[in-house]
Coordinates of C-alpha atoms in Angstrom, one line a residue:
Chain A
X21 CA 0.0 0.0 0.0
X22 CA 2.7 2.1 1.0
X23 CA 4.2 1.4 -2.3
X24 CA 1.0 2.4 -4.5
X25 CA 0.7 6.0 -2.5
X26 CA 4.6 6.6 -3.1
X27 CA 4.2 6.0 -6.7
X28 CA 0.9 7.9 -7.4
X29 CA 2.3 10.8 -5.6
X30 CA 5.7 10.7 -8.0
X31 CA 3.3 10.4 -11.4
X32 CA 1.1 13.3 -9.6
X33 CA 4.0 15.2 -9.2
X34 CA 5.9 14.6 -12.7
X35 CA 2.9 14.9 -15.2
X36 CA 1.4 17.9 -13.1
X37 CA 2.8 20.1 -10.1
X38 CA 6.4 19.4 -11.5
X39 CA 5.9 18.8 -14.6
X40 CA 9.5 18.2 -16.3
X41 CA 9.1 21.6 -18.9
X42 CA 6.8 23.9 -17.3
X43 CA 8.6 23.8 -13.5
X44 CA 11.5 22.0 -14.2
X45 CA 12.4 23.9 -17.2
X46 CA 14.1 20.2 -18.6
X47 CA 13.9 19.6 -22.5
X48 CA 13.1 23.2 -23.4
X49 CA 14.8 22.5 -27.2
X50 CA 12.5 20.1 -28.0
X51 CA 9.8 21.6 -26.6
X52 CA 10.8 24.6 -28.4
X53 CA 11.7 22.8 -31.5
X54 CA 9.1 20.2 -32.5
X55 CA 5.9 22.0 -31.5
X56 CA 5.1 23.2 -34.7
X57 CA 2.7 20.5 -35.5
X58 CA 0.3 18.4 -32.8
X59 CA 1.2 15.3 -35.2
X60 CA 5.3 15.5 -34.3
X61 CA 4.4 16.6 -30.9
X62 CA 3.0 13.4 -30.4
X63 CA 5.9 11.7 -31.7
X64 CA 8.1 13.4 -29.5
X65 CA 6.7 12.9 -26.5
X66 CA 6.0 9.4 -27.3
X67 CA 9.7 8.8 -28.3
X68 CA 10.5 10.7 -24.7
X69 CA 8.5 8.9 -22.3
X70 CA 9.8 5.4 -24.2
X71 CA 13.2 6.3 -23.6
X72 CA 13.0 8.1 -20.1
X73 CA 11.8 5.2 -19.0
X74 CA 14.5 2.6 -20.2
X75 CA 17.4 5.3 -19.3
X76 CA 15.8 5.4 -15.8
X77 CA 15.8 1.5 -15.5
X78 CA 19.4 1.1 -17.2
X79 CA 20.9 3.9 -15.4
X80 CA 19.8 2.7 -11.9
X81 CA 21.6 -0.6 -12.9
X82 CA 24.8 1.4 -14.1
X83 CA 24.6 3.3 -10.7
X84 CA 23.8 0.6 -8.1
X85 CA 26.1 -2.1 -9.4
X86 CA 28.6 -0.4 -11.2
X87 CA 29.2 2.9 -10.1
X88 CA 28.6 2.5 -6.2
X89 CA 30.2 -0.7 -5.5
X90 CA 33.6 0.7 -7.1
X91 CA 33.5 4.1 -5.7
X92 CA 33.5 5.4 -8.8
X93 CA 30.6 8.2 -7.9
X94 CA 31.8 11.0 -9.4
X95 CA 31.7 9.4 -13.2
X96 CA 28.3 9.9 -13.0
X97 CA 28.0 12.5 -15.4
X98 CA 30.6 10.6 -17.7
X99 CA 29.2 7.4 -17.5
X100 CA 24.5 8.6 -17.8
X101 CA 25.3 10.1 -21.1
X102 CA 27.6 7.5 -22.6
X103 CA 25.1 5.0 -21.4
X104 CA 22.3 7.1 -22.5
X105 CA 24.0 8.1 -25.9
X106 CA 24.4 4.3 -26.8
X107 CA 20.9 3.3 -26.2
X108 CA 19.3 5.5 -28.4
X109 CA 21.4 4.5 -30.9
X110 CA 20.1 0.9 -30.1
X111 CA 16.8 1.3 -29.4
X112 CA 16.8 2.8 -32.7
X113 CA 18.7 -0.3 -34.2
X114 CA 16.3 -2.2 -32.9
X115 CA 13.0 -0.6 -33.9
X116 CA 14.1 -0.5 -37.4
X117 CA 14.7 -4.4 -37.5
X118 CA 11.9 -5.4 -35.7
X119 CA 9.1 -3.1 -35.1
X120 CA 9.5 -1.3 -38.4
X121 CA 6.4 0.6 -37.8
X122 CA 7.0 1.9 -34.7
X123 CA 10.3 2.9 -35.8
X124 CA 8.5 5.0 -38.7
X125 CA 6.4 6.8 -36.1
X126 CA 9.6 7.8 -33.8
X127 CA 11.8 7.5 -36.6
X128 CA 13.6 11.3 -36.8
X129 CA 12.6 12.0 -33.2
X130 CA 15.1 9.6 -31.0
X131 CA 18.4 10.6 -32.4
X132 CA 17.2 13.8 -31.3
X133 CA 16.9 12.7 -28.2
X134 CA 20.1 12.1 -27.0
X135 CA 21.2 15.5 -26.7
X136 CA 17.8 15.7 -24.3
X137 CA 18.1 17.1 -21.2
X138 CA 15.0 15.8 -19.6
X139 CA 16.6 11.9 -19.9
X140 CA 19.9 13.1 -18.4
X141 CA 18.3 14.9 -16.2
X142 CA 15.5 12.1 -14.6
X143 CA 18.7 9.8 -14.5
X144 CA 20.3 12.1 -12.1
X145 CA 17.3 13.0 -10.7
X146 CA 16.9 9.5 -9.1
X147 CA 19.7 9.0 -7.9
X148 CA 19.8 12.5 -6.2
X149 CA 16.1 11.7 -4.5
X150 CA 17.4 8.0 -3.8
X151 CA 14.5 6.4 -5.8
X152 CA 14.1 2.4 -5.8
X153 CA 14.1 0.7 -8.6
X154 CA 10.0 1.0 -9.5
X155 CA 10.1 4.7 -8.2
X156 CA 12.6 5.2 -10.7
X157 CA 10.8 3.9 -14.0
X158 CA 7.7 5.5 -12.6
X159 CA 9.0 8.9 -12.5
X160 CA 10.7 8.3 -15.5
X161 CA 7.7 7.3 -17.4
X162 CA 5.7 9.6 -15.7
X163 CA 8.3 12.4 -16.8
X164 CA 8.0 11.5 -19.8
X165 CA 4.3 11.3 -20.0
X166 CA 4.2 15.1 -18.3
X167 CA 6.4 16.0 -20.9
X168 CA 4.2 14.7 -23.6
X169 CA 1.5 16.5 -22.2
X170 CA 2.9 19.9 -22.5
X171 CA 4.3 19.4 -26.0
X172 CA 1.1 18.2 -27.0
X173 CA -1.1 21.1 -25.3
X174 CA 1.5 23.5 -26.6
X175 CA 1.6 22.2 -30.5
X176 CA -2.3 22.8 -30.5
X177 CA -1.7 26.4 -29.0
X178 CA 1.0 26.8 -31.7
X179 CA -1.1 26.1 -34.7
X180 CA -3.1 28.7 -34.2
X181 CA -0.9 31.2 -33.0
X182 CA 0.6 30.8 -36.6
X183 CA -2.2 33.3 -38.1
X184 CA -2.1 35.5 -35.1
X185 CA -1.6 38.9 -35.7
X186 CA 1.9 40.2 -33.4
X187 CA 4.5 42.3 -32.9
X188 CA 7.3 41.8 -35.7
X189 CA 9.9 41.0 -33.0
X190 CA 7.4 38.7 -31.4
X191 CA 7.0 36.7 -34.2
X192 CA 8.4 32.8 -33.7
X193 CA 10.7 31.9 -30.9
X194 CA 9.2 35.1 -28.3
X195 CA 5.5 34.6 -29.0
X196 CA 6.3 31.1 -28.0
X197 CA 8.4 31.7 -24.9
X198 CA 5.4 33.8 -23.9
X199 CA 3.0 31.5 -24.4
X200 CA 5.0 28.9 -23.1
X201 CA 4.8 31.3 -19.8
X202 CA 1.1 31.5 -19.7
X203 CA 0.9 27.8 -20.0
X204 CA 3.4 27.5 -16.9
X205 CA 1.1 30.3 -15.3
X206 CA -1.7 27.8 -15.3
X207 CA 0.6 24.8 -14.5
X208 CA 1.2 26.4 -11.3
X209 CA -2.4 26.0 -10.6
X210 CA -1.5 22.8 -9.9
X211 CA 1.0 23.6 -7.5
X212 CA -1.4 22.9 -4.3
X213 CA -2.5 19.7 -5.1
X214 CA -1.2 17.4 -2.2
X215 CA -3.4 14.2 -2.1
X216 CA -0.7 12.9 1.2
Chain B
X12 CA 41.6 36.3 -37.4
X13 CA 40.0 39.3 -35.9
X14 CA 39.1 39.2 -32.2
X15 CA 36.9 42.2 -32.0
X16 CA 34.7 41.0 -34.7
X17 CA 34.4 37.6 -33.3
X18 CA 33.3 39.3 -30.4
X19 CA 30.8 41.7 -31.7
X20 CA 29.2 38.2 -33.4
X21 CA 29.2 36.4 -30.3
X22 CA 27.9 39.1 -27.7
X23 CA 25.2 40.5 -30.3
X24 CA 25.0 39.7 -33.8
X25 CA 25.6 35.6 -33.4
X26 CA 24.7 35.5 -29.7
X27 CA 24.1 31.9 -28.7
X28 CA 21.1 32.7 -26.5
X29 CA 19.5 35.5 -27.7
X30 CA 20.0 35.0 -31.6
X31 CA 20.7 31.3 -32.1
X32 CA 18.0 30.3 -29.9
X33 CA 20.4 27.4 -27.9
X34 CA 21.1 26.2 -24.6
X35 CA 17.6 27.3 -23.2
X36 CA 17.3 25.3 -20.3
X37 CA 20.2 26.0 -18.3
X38 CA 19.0 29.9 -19.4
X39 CA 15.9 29.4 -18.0
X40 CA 16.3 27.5 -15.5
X41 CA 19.3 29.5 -13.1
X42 CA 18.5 32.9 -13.8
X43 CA 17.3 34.1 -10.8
X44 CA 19.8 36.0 -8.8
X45 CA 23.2 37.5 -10.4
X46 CA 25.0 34.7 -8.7
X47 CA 23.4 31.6 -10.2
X48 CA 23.5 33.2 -13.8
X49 CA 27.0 34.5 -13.4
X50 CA 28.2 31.2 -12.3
X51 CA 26.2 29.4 -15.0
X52 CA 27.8 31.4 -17.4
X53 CA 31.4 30.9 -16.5
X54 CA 31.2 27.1 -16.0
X55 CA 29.8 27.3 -19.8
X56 CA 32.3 28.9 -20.9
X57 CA 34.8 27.3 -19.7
X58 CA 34.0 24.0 -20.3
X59 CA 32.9 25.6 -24.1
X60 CA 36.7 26.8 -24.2
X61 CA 38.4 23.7 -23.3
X62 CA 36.0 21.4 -25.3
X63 CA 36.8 23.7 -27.9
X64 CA 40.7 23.7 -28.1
X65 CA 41.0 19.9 -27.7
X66 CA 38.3 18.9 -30.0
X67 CA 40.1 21.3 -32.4
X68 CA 43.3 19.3 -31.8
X69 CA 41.7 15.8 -32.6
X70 CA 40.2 17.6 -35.2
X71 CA 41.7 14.9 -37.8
X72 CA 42.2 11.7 -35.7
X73 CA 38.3 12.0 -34.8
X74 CA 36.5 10.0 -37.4
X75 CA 33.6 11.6 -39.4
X76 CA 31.1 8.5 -38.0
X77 CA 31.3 8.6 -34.1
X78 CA 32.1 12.5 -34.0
X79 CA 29.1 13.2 -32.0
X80 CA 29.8 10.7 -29.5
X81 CA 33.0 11.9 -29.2
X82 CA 32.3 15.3 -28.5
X83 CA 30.3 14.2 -25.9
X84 CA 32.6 12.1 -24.4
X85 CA 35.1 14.7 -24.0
X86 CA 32.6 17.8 -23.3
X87 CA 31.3 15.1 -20.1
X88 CA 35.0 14.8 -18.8
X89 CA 35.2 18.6 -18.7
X90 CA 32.0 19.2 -17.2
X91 CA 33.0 16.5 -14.5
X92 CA 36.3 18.4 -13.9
X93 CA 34.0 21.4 -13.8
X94 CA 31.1 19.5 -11.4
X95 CA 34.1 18.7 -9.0
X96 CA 35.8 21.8 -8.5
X97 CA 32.7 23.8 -7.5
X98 CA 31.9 21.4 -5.1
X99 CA 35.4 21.5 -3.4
X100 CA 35.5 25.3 -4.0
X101 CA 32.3 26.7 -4.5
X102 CA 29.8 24.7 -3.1
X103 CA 27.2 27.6 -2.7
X104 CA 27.2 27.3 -6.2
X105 CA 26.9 23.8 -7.0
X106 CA 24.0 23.4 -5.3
X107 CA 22.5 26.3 -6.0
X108 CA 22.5 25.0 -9.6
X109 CA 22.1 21.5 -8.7
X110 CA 21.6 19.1 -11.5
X111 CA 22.0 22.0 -14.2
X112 CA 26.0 21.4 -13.9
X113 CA 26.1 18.1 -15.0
X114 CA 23.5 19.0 -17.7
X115 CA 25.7 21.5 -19.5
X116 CA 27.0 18.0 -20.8
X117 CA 24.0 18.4 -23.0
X118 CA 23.9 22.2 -23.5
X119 CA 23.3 22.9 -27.2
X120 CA 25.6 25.8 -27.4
X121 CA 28.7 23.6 -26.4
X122 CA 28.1 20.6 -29.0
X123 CA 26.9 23.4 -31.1
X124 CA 30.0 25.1 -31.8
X125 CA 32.0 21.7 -31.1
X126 CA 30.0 20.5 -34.7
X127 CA 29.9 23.7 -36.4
X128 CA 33.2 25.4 -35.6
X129 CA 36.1 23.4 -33.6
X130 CA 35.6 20.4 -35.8
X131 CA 36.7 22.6 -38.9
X132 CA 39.1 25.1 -37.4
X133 CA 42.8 25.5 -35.4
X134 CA 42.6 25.3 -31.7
X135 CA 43.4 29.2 -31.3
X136 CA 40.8 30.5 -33.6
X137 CA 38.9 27.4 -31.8
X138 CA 39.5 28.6 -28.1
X139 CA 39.0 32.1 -29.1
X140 CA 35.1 31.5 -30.4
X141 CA 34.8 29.5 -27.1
X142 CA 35.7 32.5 -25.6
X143 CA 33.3 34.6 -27.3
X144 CA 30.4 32.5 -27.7
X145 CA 30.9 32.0 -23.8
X146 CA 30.8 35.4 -23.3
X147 CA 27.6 36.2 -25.3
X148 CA 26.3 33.6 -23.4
X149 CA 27.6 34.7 -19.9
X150 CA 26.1 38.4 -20.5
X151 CA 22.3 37.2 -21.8
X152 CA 22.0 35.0 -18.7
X153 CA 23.1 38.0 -16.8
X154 CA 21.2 40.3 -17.5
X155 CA 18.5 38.4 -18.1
X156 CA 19.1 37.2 -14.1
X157 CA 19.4 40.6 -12.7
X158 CA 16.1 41.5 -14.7
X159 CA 14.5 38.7 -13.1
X160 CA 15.8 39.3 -9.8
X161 CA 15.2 43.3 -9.8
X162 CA 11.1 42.8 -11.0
X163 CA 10.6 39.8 -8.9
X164 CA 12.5 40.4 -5.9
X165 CA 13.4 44.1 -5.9
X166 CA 17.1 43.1 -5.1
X167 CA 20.2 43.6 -6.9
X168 CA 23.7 40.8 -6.6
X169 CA 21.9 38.5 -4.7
X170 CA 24.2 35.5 -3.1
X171 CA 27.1 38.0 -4.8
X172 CA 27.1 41.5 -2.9
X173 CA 26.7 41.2 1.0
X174 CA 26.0 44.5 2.9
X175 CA 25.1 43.6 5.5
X176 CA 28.6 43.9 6.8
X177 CA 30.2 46.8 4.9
X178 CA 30.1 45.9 1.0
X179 CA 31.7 42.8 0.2
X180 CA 31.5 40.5 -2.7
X181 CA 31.3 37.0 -1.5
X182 CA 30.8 33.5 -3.1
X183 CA 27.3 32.2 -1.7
X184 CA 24.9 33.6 0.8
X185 CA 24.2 36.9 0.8
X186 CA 21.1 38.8 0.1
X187 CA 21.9 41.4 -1.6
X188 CA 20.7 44.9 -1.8
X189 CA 17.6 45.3 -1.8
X190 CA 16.7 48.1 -4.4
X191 CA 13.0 48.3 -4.2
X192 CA 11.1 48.5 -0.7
X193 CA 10.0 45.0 0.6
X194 CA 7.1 43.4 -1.4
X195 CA 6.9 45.9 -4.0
X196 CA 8.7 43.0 -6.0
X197 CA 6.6 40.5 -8.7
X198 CA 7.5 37.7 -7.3
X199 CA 5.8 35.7 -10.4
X200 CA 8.9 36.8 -12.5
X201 CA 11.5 34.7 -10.1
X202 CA 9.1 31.7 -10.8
X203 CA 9.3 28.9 -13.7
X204 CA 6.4 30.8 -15.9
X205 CA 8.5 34.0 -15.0
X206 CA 11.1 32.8 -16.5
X207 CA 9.4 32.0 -19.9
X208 CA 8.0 35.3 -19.9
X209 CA 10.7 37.6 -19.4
X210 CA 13.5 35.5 -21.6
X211 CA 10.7 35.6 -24.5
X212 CA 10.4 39.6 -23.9
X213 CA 14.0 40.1 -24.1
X214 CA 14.5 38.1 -27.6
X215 CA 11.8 40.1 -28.7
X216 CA 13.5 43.3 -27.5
X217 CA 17.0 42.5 -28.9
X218 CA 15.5 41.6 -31.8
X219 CA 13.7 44.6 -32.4
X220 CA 16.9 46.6 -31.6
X221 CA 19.2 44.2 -34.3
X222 CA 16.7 45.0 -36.7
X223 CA 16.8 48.8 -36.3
X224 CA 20.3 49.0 -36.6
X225 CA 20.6 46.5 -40.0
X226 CA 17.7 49.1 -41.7
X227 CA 19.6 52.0 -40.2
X228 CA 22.8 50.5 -41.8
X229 CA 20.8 49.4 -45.0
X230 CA 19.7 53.1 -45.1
X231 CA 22.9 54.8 -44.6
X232 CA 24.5 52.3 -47.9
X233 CA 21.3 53.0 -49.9
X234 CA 22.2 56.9 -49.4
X235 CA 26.1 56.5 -50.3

């Protein structure tokens, strides 16, 4: 029982009063980047959350039985991104041999990905808040799923913003940052919501 | 090789931040008081320096393939040099910036000008566009963190200037002047949608500013 509440207030807190992008400010390039169409979004945040959540499992491996036991702590840094490097680039072997249409859905996204600072960050993340090894997939999936959500919300707010009437210096990038700030606004809504 | 113009494209006309559009996160995400954004800044930059020069050195033993992984590899071992001297020296800092140290490892700005300029030049020319870039993006983040700090605080230097003692600069701590009376401050502006706000404002500004001057200086040929 103790478990469940643990792990329902890490998802709470991921997809909503922390979400990874809106209070975390993690993955702001992709967020920036690929929000031009709710289609990609979707993409995106799908190819996130898939690989937040297998970089949290592997990296609690590469910490607990690798790192700790040889003392060798302060690689961390080194060692996440390698690690995290490498198995994009084999996840992304490995969709393309054998689920070839999954691999068409992600396809340009998860390269991308590597140079993500949400997945370095929920790596390093755990280890910092001591997470077991569930807590650790959860929030990264969770993470990743928050993540999604705010891409996705955003990309719909995008489209339209595209025939809005601005500024000339507020067009692109700045009308997005702002808008990106209102959406944080109401995220912060949020921000009371203790269930324990 | 011409260091003032170098420097002219890094602080405004090619600056990382406010032009390029790069390394948004770690902008976002530390500037709210002088100190934090200072620091940020300088860790960048030298990490962007050092990554710079010996990327440019391997420049041709590197092969074309598993570039990108290598960059990272040796941007990581910098940052980690970085990571551990803060703590030992700084640690006001490190954990004031927590886990946005070890995530200049992925800062776009650094593999940024690892792909488009060390891999192709000399280490000097190399080390000296680290140095610029760094700058430019040393003086966005801040003055984009004393903005933040002035509207949402009211305060000026905070955890750099100490008066509570005399004036004193100090590494950590302090809570700077306070400018503004007490609660006259938006505090929204020191929070996360704060951040998005004022950082979108002040592309917009310098935007509007670069533009001026390129019609002023379109202008001023048309008339020659």
């Amino acid at each position: 029982m103790e478990m469940l509440t643990s792990i329902f207030a890490i998802s709470l807190g991921a997809i909503l009063t922390n979400n990874f992008v809106l209070s975390q400010f993690l993955g702001i390039c992709p967020f920036m980047g690929v929000s031009k169409k709710i289609d990609t979004a979707l993409g995106m945040g799908a190819a996130v959350t898939f690989v937040m959540g297998i970089a949290s499992l592997v990296t609690f491996f590469i910490q607990h039985l690798i790192l700790e036991p040889m003392g060798l702590e302060y690689m961390q840094t080194v060692a996440f991104i390698l690690v995290i490097a490498s198995l994009v680039q084999f996840i992304e072997m490995f969709l393309q041999k054998s689920v070839p249409s999954l691999y068409t859905a992600l396809g340009v996204f998860l390269p991308l990905i590597t140079t993500n600072c949400a997945v370095l960050g929920v790596s390093i993340n755990n280890v910092s808040y001591g997470y077991s090894l569930i807590e650790s997939v959860v929030y990264g999936v969770t993470g990743g799923l928050g993540f999604m959500l705010a891409i996705v919300l955003f990309a719909s707010i995008r489209e339209r913003l595209e025939f809005a009437d601005c500024p000339k210096s507020f067009e692109g990038i700045p009308l997005a940052m702002v808008t990106a700030g209102l959406m944080a606004l109401a995220f912060m809504g949020f921000s009371g919501l203790q269930v324990w | 090789m011409n260091f003032g113009k170098q420097l002219k494209e890094g602080v405004i006309t090619n600056n990382p931040v406010l032009v390029q559009i790069l390394g948004m996160c770690p902008t976002l995400a530390v500037s709210t008081s002088l100190f934090n954004g200072l620091g940020m800044g300088i860790c960048a930059t030298l990490v962007l320096i050092c990554s710079n020069v010996v990327i440019s050195l391997l420049r041709n033993i590197i092969p074309n393939k598993v570039r990108i992984a290598a960059f990272i590899v040796i941007i990581a071992g910098f940052v980690t040099c970085i990571d551990l001297l803060l703590k030992a020296f700084v640690p006001a800092l490190s954990e004031s910036l927590g886990v946005f140290i070890p995530l200049i490892v992925v800062n776009c700005i650094i593999l940024g000008r690892a792909e488009a300029f060390a891999y192709k030049n000399g280490p000097v020319v190399s080390a000296l566009d680290g140095l610029t870039q760094g700058i430019g993006f040393t003086v966005a983040l801040t003055i984009l963190s004393a903005a933040r700090e002035f509207i949402g605080a009211g305060k000026f230097g905070g955890g750099l200037i100490d008066v509570s003692n005399g004036f004193r600069i100090v590494l950590g701590g302090a809570d700077g002047i306070q400018v503004l009376p007490e609660g006259v401050g938006a505090s929204l502006i020191t929070q996360p949608a704060g951040g998005f706000l004022s950082l979108g404002i002040f592309i917009a500004v310098v935007t509007f500013l670069l533009r001026k001057s390129e019609e002023k200086a379109a202008k001023k040929e048309a008339t020659k």
